Coordinates of C-alpha atoms in Angstrom, one line a residue:
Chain Q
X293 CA 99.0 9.2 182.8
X294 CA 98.9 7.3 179.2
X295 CA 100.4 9.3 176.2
X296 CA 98.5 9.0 172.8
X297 CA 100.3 10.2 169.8
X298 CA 98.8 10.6 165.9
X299 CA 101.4 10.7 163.9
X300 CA 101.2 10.7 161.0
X301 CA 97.4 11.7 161.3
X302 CA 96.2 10.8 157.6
X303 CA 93.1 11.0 155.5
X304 CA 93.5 15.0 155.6
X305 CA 95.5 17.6 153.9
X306 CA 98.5 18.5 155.3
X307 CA 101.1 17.1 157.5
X308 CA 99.5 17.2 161.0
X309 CA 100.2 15.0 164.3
X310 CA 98.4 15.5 167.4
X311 CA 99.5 14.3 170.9
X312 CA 97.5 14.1 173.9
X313 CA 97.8 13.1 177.3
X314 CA 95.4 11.1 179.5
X315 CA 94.7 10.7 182.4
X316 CA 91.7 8.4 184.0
X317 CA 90.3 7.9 180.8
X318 CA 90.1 12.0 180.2
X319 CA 92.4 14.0 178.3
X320 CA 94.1 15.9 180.5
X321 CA 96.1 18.2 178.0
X322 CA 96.6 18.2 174.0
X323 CA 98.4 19.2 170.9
X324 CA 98.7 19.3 167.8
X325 CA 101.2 19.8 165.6
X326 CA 101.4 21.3 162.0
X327 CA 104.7 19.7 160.9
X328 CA 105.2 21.7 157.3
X329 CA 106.2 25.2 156.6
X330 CA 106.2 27.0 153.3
X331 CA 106.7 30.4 154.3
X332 CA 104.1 31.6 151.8
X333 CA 104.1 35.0 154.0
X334 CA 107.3 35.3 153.4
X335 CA 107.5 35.0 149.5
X336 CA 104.4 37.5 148.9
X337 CA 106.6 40.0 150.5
X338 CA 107.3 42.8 148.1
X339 CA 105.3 40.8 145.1
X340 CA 102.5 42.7 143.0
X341 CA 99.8 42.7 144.8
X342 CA 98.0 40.6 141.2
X343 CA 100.0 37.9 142.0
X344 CA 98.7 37.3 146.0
X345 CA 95.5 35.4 145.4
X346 CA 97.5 32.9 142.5
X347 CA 100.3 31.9 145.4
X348 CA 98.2 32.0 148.2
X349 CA 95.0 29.8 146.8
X350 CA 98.3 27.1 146.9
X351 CA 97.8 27.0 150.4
X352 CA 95.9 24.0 150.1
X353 CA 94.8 21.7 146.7
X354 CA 91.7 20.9 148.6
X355 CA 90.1 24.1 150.0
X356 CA 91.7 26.7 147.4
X357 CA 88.6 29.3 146.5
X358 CA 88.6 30.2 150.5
X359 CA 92.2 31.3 150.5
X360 CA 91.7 32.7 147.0
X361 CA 88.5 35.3 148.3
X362 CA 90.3 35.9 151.5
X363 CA 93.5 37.0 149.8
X364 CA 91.3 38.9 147.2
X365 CA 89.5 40.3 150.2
X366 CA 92.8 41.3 151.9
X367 CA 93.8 43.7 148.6
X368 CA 90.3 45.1 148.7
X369 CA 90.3 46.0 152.5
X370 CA 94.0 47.6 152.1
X371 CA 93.1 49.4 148.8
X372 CA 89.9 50.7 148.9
X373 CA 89.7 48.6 145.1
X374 CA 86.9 46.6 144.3
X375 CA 87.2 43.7 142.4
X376 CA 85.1 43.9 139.1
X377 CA 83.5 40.9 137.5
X378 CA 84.1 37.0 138.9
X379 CA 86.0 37.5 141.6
X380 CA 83.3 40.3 142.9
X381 CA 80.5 37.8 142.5
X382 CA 82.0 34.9 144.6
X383 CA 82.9 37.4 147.2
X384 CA 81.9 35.8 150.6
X385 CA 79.7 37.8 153.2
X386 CA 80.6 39.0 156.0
X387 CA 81.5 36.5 158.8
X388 CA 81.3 33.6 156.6
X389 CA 84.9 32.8 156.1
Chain Z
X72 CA 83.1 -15.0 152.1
X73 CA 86.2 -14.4 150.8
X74 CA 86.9 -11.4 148.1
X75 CA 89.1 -11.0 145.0
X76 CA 90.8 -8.0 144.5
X77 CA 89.0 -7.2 141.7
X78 CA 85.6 -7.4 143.3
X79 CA 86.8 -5.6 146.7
X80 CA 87.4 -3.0 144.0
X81 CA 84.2 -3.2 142.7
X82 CA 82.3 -2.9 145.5
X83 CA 84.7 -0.3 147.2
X84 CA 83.8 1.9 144.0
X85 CA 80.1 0.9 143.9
X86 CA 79.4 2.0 147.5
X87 CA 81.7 3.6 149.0
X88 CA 85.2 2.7 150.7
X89 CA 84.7 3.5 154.5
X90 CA 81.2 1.5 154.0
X91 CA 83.0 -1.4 152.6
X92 CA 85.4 -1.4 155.2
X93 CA 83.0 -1.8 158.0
X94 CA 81.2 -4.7 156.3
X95 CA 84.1 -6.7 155.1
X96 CA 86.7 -5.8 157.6
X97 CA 88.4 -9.1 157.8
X98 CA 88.4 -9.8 153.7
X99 CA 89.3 -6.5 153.3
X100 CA 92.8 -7.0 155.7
X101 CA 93.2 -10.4 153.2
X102 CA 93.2 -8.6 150.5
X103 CA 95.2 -5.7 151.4
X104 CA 98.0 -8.3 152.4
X105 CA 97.5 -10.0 149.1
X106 CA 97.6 -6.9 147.2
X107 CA 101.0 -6.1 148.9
X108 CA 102.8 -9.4 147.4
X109 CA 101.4 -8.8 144.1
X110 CA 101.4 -6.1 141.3
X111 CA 103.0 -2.8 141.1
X112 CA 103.9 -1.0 144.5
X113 CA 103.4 2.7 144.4
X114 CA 104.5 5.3 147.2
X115 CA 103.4 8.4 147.3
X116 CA 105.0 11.1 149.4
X117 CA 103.9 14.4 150.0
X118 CA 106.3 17.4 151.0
X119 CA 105.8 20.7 150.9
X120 CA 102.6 20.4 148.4
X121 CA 98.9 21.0 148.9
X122 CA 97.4 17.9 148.2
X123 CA 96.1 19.6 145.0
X124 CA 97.8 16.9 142.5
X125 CA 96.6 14.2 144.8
X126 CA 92.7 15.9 144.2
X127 CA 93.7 16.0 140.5
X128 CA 94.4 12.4 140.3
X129 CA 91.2 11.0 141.9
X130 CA 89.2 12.8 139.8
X131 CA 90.4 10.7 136.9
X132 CA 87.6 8.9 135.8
X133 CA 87.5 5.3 136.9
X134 CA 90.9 5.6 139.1
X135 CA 90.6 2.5 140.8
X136 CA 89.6 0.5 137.6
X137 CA 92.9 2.3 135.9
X138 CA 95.0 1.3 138.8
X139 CA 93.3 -2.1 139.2
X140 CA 94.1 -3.0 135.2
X141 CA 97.6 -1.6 135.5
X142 CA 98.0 -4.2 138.7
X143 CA 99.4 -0.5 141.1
X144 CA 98.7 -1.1 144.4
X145 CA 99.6 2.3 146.5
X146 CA 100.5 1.1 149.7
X147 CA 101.5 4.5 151.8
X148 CA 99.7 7.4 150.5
X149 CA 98.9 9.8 153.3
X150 CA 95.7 11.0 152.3
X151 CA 93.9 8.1 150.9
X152 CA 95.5 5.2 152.8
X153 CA 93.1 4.0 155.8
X154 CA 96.0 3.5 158.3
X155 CA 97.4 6.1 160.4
X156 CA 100.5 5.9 163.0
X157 CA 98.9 5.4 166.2
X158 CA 101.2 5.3 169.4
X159 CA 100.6 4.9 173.3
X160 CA 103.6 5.8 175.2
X161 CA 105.6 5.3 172.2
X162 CA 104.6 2.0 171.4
X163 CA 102.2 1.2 168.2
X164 CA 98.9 0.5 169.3
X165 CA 97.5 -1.9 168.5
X166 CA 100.1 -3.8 168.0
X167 CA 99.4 -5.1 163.9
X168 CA 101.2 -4.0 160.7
X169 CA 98.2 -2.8 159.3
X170 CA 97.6 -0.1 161.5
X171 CA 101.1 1.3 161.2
X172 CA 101.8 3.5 158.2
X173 CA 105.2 4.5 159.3
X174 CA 106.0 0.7 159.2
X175 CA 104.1 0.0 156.3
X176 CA 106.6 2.2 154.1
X177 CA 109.4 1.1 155.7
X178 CA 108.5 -2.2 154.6
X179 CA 107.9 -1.2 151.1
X180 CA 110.2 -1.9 148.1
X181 CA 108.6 0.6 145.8
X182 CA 108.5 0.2 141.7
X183 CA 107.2 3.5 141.9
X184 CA 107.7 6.8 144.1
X185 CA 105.7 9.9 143.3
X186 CA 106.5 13.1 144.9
X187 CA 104.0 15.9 145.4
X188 CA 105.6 19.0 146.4
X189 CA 108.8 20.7 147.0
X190 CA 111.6 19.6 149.3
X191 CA 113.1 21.8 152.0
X192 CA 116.6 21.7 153.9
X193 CA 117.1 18.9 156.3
X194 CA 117.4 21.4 159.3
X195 CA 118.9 25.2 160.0
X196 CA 121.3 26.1 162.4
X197 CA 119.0 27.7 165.7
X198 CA 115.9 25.7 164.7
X199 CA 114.5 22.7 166.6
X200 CA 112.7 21.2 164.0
X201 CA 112.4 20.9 160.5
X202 CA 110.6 22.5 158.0
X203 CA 108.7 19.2 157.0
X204 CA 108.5 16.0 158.7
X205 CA 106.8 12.7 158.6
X206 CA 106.2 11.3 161.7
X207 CA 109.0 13.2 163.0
X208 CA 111.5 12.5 160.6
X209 CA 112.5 14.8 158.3
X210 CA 110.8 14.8 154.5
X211 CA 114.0 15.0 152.9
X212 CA 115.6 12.4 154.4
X213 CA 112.8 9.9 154.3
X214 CA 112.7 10.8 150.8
X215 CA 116.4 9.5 150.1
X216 CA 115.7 6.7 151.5
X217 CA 112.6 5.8 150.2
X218 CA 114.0 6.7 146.7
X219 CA 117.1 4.8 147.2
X220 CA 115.1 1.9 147.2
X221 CA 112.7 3.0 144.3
X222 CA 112.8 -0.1 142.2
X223 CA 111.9 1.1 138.8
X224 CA 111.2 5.3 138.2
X225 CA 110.3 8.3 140.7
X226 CA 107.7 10.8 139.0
X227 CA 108.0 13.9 140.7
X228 CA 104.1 15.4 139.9
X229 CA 103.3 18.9 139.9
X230 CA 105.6 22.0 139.6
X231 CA 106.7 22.2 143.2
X232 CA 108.1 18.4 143.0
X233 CA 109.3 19.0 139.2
X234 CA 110.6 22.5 139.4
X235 CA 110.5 23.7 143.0
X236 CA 106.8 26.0 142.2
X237 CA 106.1 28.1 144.9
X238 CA 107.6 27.2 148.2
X239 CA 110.9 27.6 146.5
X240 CA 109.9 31.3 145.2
X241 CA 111.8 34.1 146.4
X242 CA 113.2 34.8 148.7
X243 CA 112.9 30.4 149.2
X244 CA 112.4 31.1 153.3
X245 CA 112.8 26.9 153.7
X246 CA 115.4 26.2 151.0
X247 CA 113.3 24.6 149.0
X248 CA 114.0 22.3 146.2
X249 CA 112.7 19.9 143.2
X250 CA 113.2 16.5 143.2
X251 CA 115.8 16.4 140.9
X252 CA 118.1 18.5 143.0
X253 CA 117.1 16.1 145.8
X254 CA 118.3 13.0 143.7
X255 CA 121.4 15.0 142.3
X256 CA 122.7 15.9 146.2
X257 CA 122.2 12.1 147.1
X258 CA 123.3 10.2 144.2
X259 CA 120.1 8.1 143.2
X260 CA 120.2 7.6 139.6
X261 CA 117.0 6.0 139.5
X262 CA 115.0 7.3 136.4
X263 CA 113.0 10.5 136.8
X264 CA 110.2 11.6 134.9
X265 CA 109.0 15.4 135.9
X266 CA 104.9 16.0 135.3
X267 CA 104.8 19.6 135.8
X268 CA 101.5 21.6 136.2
X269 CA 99.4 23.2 139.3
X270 CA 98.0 20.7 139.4
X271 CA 99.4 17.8 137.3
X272 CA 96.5 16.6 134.7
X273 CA 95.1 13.0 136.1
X274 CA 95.6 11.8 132.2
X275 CA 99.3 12.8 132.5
X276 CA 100.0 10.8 135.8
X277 CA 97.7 7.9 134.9
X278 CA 99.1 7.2 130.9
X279 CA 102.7 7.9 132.3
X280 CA 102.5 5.2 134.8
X281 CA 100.9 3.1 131.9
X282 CA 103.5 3.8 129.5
X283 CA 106.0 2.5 131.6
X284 CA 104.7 -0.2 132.8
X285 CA 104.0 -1.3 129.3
X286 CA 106.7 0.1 127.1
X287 CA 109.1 1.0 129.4
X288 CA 110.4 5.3 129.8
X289 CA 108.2 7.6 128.2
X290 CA 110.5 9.7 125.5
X291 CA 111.7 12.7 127.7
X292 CA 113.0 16.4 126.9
X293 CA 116.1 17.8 128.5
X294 CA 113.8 18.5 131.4
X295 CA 112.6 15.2 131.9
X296 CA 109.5 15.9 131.0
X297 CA 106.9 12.7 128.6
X298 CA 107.2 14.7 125.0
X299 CA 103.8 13.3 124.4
X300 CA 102.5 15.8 127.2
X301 CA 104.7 18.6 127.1
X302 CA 106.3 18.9 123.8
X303 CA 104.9 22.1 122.5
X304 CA 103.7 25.5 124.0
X305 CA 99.9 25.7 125.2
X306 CA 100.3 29.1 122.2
X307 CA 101.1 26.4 119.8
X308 CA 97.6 24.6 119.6
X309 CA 95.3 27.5 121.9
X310 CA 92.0 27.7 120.0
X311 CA 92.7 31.4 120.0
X312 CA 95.8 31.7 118.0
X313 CA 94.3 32.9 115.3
X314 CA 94.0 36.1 117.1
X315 CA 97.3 36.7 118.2
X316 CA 98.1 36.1 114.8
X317 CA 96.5 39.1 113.8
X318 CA 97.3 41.0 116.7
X319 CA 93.8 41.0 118.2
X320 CA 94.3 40.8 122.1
X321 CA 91.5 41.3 125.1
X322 CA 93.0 44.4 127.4
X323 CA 90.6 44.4 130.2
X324 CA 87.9 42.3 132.1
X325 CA 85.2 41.1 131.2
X326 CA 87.0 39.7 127.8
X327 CA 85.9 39.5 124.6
X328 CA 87.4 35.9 123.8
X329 CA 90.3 37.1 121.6
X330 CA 93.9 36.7 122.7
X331 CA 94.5 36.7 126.6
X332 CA 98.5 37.9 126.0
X333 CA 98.1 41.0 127.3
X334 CA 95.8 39.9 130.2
X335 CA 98.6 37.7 131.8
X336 CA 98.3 34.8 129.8
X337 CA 101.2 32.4 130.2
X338 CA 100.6 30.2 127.4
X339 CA 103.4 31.4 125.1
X340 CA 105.8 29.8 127.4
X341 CA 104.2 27.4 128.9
X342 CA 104.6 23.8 127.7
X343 CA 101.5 21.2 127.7
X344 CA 98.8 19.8 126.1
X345 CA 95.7 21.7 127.8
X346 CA 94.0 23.2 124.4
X347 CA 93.1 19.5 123.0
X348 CA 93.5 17.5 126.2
X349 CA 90.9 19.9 128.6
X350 CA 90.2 19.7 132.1
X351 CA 87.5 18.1 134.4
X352 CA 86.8 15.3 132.4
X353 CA 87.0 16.7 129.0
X354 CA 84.8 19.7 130.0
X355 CA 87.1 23.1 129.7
X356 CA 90.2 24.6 130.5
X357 CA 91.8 28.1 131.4
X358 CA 91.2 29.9 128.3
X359 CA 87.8 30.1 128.4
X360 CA 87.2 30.5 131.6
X361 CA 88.0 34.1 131.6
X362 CA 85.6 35.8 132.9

């Protein structure tokens, strides 16, 4: 049994690490590990429910609009509200995201 | 063959770094050792950011060239660098320098450290691990050490490394702070210049580093932020001012390109250079993209 770890894995966003464990040249078992925590959950607690898709397209610098329309997607499911305008129009279909 | 910097650079731009790599492997690992004894070493550390400054910054047009002429080599910078730690049974495999980026800052004496993102508490009480690591170890205290060995300035770029940004908003679930809290708590009084912005502007990052390499510190405000950038209110210079002037303000969507005050525009107390300095390459900014 050989142990390969990752760490840091780089050329992506995030901080991410993954072990795995081998065993006759097959992995036998793996993980990986997200090694940052923001608590962005957390601090849209009891916010204005404008301010959601701003904080939560900071999720990641690379892949922004997707948190954006799901967060935007989020108000509209709990609300019954749909978005007029810009946002409406880059909605994603169903399934896509 | 063997390769000068400058033309690795070349070609790497002309064609494509992972192609260059494969084709010149061996120059390539001269070079990268030459262009570790020489020139300006950068280290760039990322905590509890999203890579979105990083994004902003290689979008600057011509990076390499900028870098190249300023003689900055960046050494560890997770996303970009080609190395990655890679261990069997806990020893680095295979067993070179290059290969190890963990080792690879270690060995680095930075002139420059930029931070991208906030900086949470070393550890809580009842947890078994930290809220950011590297590696394993924990951000903040690879930080301090990186930065107590930061030869000549640490630019902390974007809002979450100048000003805490959003990790840090309430209720601040990781205890989250800027870089200059950081420094503060440790006692590094190594020069600090704050670039604040989601993201920082690629000109901002790029002319600061050249300023001080050049001239030396960039005149800063009593938030350590380069007066050139950030000395007056985006309100002060908006192509729009006119119209709050004259009380004139857009109240709902889709706008009718007067004053965006009453829509949530932050521009009245926000300081930078956006209305004459654009974004994406000179192309637009904010303002009038609302919809």
């Amino acid at each position: 049994m050989v142990t390969l770890k990752v760490s840091p894995l780089t050329r992506l966003e995030g901080h991410l690490s993954i072990t795995a464990q081998i065993s006759d040249g097959v992995v036998a078992e793996a993980w990986s590990h997200g090694e940052m925590f923001r608590g962005i959950e957390k601090i849209l607690l009891g916010r204005d429910p404008r301010d959601a898709p701003i904080i939560t397209s900071r999720i990641c610098g690379v892949c922004h609009a997707i948190h954006r329309n799901v967060s935007l997607r989020a108000i509209e499911n709990t609300s019954g509200f749909e978005f007029p305008g810009l946002p409406g129009k880059y909605k994603i279909p169903d399934g896509a995201g | 063959m063997k390769m000068s910097r400058r033309n690795f650079l070349k070609i790497a731009a002309a064609i494509g770094a992972s192609a260059t790599l494969l084709k010149y492997k061996l120059d390539v690992l001269d070079v990268l050792r030459e262009a570790r004894a020489e020139g300006y070493q950068l280290v760039w550390l990322q905590g509890q950011g999203c890579t979105g400054c990083t994004i902003s910054l290689i979008q600057y047009p011509d990076v390499l060239g900028a870098l190249e002429s300023l003689a900055v080599n960046i050494p560890f910078h997770p996303t970009i660098m080609p190395q990655a730690g890679v261990y069997v049974d806990g020893k680095v495999y295979p067993k070179t320098l290059t290969t190890d980026a963990m080792q690879i800052l270690d060995d680095t004496i930075p002139d420059f450290t930029v931070v991208e993102g906030s900086i949470p508490a070393v550890m809580l009480d009842g947890l078994e691990t930290h809220f950011c690591e590297v590696s394993g170890r924990s951000f903040r205290d690879l930080f301090v050490d990186v930065a107590s060995r930061t030869k000549t300035g640490i630019l902390a770029v974007g809002t979450c490394a100048s000003f805490g940004g959003i990790p840090s908003g309430d209720p601040n679930p990781t205890y989250a702070e800027p870089v200059s809290d950081v420094l503060t708590e440790a006692g590094i009084s190594t020069p600090l210049i704050n670039l604040p912005g989601c993201p920082a502007h690629p000109d901002w990052i790029v002319l600061t580093l050249a300023h001080v390499i050049q001239y030396g510190l960039p005149a800063l405000d009593e938030k350590n932020r380069p007066i050139d950038f950030y000395g007056e209110t985006v309100h002060n210079k908006c192509e729009r001012l006119q119209y709050y002037e004259k009380e004139k303000y857009d109240k709902e969507f889709p706008v009718d390109e007067k004053c965006l005050f009453l829509l949530g525009c932050k521009g009245l107390v926000a300081y930078a250079d956006c209305p004459t300095r654009l974004w994406n390459n000179k192309t637009n900014w904010c303002v009038r993209l609302a919809p």
